[in-house]
Every structure is written in C-alpha cells, then in structure tokens.
XYZ file of N, CA, C and O in Angstrom:
404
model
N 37.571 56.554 -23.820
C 38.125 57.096 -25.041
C 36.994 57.324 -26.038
O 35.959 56.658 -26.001
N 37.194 58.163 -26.817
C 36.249 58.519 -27.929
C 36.822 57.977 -28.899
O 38.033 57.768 -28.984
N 35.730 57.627 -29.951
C 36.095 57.658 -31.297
C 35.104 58.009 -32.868
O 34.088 57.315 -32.846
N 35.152 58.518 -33.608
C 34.119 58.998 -34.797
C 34.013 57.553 -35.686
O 34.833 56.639 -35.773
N 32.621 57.721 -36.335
C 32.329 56.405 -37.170
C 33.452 55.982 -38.109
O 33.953 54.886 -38.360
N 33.768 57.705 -38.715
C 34.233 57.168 -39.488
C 36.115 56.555 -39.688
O 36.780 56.131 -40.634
N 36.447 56.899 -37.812
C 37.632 55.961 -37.452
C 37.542 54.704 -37.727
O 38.324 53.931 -38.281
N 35.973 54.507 -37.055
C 35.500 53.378 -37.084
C 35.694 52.179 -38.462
O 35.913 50.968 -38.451
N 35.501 53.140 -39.549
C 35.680 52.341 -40.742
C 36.864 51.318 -41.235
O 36.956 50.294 -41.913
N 37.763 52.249 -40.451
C 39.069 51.921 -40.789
C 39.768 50.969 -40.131
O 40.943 50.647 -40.312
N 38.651 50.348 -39.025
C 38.862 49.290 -38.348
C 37.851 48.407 -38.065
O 37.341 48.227 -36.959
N 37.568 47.844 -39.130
C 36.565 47.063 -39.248
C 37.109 45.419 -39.301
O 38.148 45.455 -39.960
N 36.822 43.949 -38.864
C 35.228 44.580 -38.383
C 35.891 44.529 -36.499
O 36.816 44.020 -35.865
N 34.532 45.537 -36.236
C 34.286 45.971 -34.906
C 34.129 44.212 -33.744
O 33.621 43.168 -34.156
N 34.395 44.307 -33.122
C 34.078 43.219 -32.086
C 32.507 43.529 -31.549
O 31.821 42.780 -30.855
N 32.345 44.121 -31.784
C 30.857 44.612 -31.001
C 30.413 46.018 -30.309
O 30.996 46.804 -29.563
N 29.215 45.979 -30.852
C 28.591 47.380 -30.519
C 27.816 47.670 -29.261
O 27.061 46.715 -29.076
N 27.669 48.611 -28.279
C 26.421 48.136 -27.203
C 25.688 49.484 -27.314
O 26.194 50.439 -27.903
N 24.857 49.515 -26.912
C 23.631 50.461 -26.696
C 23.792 50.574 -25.212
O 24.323 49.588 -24.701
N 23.616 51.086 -24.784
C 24.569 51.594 -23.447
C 22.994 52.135 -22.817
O 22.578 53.238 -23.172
N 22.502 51.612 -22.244
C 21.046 52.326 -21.665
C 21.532 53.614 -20.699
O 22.225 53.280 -19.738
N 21.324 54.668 -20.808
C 21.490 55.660 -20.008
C 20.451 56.276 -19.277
O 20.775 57.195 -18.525
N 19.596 56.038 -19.332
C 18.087 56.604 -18.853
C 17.137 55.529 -19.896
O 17.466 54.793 -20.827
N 15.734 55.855 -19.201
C 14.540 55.322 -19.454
C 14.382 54.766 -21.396
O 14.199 53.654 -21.891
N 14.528 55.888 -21.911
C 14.672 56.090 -22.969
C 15.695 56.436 -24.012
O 15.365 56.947 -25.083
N 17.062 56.129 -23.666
C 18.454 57.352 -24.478
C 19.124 56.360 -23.793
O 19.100 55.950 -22.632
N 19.847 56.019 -24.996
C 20.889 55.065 -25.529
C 22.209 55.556 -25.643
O 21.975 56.658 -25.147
N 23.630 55.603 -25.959
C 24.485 55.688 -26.093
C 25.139 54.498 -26.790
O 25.052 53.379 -26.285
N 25.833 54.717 -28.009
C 26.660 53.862 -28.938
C 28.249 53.403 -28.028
O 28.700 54.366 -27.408
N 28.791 52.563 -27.946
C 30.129 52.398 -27.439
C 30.325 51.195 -28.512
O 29.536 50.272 -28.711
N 31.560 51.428 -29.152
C 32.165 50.571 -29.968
C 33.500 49.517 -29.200
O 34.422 50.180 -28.725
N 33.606 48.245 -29.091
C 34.537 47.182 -28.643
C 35.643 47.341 -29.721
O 34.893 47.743 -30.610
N 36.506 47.330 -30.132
C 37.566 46.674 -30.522
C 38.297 46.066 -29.689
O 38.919 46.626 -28.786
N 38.288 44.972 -29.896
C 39.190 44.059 -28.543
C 39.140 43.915 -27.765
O 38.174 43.198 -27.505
N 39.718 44.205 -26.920
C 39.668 44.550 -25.361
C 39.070 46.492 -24.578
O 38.605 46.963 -23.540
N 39.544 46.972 -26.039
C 39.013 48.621 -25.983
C 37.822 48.896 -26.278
O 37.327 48.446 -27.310
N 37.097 49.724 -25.394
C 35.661 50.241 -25.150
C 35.873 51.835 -25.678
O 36.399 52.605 -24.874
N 35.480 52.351 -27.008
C 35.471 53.536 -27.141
C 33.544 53.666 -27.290
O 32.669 52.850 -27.581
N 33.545 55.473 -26.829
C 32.369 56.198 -27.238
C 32.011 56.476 -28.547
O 32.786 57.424 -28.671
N 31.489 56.416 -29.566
C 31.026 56.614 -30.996
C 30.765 58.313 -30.520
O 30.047 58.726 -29.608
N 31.692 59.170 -31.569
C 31.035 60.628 -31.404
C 30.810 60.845 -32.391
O 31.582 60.252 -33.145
N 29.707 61.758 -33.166
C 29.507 62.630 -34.474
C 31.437 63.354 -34.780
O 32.537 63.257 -34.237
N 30.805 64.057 -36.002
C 31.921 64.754 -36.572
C 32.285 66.121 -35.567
O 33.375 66.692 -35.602
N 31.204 66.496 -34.718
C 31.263 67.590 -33.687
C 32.379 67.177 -32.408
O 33.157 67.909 -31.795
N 32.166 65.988 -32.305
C 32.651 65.822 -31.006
C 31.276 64.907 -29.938
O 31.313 64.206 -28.926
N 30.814 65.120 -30.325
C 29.542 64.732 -29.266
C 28.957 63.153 -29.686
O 28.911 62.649 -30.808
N 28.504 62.533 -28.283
C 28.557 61.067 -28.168
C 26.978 60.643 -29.039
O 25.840 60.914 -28.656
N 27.319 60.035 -30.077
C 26.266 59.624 -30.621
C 25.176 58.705 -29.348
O 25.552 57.985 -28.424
N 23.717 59.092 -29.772
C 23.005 58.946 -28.697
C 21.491 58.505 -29.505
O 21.317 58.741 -30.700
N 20.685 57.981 -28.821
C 19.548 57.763 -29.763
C 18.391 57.680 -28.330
O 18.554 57.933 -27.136
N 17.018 57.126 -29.254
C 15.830 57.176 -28.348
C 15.519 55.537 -28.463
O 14.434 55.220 -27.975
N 16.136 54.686 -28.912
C 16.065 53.517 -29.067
C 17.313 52.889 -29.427
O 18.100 53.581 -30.073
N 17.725 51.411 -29.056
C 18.484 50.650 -29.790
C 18.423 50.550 -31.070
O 19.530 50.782 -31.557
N 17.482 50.262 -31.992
C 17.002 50.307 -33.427
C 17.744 51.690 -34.371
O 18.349 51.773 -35.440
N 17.398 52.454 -33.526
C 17.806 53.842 -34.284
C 19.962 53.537 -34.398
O 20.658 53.763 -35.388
N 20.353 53.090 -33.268
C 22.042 53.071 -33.270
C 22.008 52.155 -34.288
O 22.912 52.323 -35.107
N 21.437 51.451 -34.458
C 21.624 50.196 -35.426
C 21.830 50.718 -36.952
O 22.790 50.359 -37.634
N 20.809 51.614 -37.415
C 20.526 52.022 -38.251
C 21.984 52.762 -38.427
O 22.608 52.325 -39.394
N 22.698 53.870 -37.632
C 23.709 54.600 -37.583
C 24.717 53.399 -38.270
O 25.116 53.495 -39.430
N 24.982 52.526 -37.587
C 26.185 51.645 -37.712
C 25.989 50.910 -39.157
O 26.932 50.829 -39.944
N 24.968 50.492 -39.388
C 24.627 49.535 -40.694
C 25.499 49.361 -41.691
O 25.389 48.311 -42.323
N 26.681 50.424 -42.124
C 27.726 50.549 -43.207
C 28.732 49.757 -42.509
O 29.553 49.118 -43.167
N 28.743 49.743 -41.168
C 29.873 49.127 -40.404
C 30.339 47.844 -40.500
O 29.373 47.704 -39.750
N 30.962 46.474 -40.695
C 30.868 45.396 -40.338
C 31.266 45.169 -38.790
O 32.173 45.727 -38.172
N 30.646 44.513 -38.477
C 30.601 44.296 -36.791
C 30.505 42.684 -36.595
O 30.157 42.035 -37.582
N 30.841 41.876 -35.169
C 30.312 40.901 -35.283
C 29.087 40.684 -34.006
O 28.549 39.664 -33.575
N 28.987 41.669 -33.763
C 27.590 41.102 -32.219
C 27.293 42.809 -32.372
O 28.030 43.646 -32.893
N 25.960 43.005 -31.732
C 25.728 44.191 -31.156
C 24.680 43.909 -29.504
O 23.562 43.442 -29.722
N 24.974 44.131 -28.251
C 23.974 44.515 -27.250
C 23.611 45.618 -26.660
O 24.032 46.772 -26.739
N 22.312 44.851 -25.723
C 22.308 46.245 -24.557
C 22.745 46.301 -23.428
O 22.616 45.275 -22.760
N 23.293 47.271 -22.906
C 23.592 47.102 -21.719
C 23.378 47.961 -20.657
O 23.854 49.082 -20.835
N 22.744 47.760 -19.488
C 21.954 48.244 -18.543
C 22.509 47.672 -17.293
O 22.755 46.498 -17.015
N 22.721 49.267 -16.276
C 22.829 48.873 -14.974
C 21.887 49.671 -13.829
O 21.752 50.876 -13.614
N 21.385 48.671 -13.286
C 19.406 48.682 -12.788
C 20.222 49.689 -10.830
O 20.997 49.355 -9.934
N 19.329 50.979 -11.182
C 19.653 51.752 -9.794
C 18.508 51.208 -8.780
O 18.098 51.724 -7.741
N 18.139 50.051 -9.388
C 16.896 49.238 -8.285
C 17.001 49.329 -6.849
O 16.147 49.764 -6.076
N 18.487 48.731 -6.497
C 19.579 48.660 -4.793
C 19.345 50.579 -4.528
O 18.693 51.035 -3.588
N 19.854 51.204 -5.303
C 19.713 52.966 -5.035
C 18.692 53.304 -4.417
O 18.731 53.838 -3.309
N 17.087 52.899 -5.385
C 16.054 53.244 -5.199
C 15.317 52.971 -3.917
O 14.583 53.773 -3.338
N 15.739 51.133 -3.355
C 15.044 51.044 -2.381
C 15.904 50.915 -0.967
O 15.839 50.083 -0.062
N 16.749 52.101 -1.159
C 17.742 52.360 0.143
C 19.192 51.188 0.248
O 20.139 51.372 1.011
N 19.093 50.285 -0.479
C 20.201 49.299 -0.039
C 21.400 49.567 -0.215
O 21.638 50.367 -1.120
N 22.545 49.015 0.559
C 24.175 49.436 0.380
C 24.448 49.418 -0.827
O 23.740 48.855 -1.663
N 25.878 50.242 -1.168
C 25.939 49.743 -2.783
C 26.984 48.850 -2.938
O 28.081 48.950 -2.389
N 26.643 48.012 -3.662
C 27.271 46.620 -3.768
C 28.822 46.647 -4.565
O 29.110 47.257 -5.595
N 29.665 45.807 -3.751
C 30.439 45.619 -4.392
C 31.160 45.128 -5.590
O 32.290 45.429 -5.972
N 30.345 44.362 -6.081
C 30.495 43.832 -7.754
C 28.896 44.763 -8.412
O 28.145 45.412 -7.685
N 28.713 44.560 -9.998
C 28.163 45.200 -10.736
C 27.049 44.175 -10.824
O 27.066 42.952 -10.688
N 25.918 45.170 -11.136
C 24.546 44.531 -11.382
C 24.272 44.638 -12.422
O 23.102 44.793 -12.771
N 25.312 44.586 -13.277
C 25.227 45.000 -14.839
C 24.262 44.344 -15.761
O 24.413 43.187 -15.368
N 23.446 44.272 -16.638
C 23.109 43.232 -17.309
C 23.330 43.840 -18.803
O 23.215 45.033 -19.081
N 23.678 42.765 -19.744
C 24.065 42.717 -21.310
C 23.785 41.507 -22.251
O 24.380 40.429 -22.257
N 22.600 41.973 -23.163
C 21.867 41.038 -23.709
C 22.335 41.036 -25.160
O 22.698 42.142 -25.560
N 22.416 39.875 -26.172
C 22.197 40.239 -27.174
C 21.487 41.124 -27.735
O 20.625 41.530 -26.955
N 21.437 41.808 -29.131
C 20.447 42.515 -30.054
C 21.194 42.138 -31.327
O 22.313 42.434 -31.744
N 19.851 41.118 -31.976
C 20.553 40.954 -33.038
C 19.382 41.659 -34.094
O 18.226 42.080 -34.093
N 20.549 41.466 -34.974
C 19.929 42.602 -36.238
C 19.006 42.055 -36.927
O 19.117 41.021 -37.586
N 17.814 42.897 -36.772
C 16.633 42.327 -37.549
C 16.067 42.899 -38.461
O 14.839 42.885 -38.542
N 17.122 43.752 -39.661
C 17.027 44.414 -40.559
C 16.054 45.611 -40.448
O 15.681 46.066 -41.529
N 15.612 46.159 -39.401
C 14.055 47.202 -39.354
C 14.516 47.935 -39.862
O 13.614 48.041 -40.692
N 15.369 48.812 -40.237
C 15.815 50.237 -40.455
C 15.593 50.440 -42.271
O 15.868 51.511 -42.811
C-alpha cells in the first residue's frame, strides 16, 4: 500500500520508519503503523527514495515516530549459485537519530 507524508501526519506517531535498502546505494522510505507496512510517496505519486538513510531521515523529521531502521536482504545465496532458501535472510538494524540533518 502507498501512502503520502502528509497522510502520514495525520497519524502520528508512526510505529516506525525503515530505509528499505534497494540497491548498493538507494533507499526507499516504508512507514509501520501497526501491523501495516505502507510506501511513503511524494505528492506525484512516486515512492520517496534517497542515496542514503540520513537523507529519509531528514524527509521525516516533522514526523513523530518511535524507532526508525534499515533493512536489507543480502542476494549473497543468488550470487554464489545456492538454492533459494526457504525462510528470509532479511536483516533490520536500528538507526537512531543522530540529529545530522
């Protein structure tokens, strides 16, 4: 599901934010409420996205939230030929806010 920041406002505070690693470098915002995982989109329609975790942070900052992570799933098993596994190799770390922005 999608949703715009400024839905977002109106349901504050957020359960948590993740930075969604999508490649090497490019992030993706996904907002928690509850048990629901929505996409953060601009006013266009399109999935807010960044070149760092730091930068989403900065986006959200008006938000109240209570956690934000990252979360990354490693195509390591892909890369060096192995089956693909039946549970997730997911990993999701804290990022806590360290005011940079």
């Amino acid at each position: 599901m999608k949703i715009t920041l400024a839905a977002l406002g109106d349901m504050q505070p957020i359960t948590k934010f993740v930075a969604n690693s999508l490649d090497v470098a490019l992030y993706q915002l996904i907002a928690c409420v509850g048990e629901a995982e929505y996409i953060v989109v601009d006013d266009e329609g399109d999935a807010i996205r960044a070149r760092n975790p730091l930068a989403l942070q900065k986006v959200v900052r008006h938000i109240d939230y209570h956690q934000m992570t990252i979360r990354h799933q490693s195509a390591y098993d892909e890369m060096i030929g192995q089956p693909v596994r039946k549970s997730s190799n997911q990993l999701e770390v804290p990022f806590g806010d360290n005011k940079l922005y």
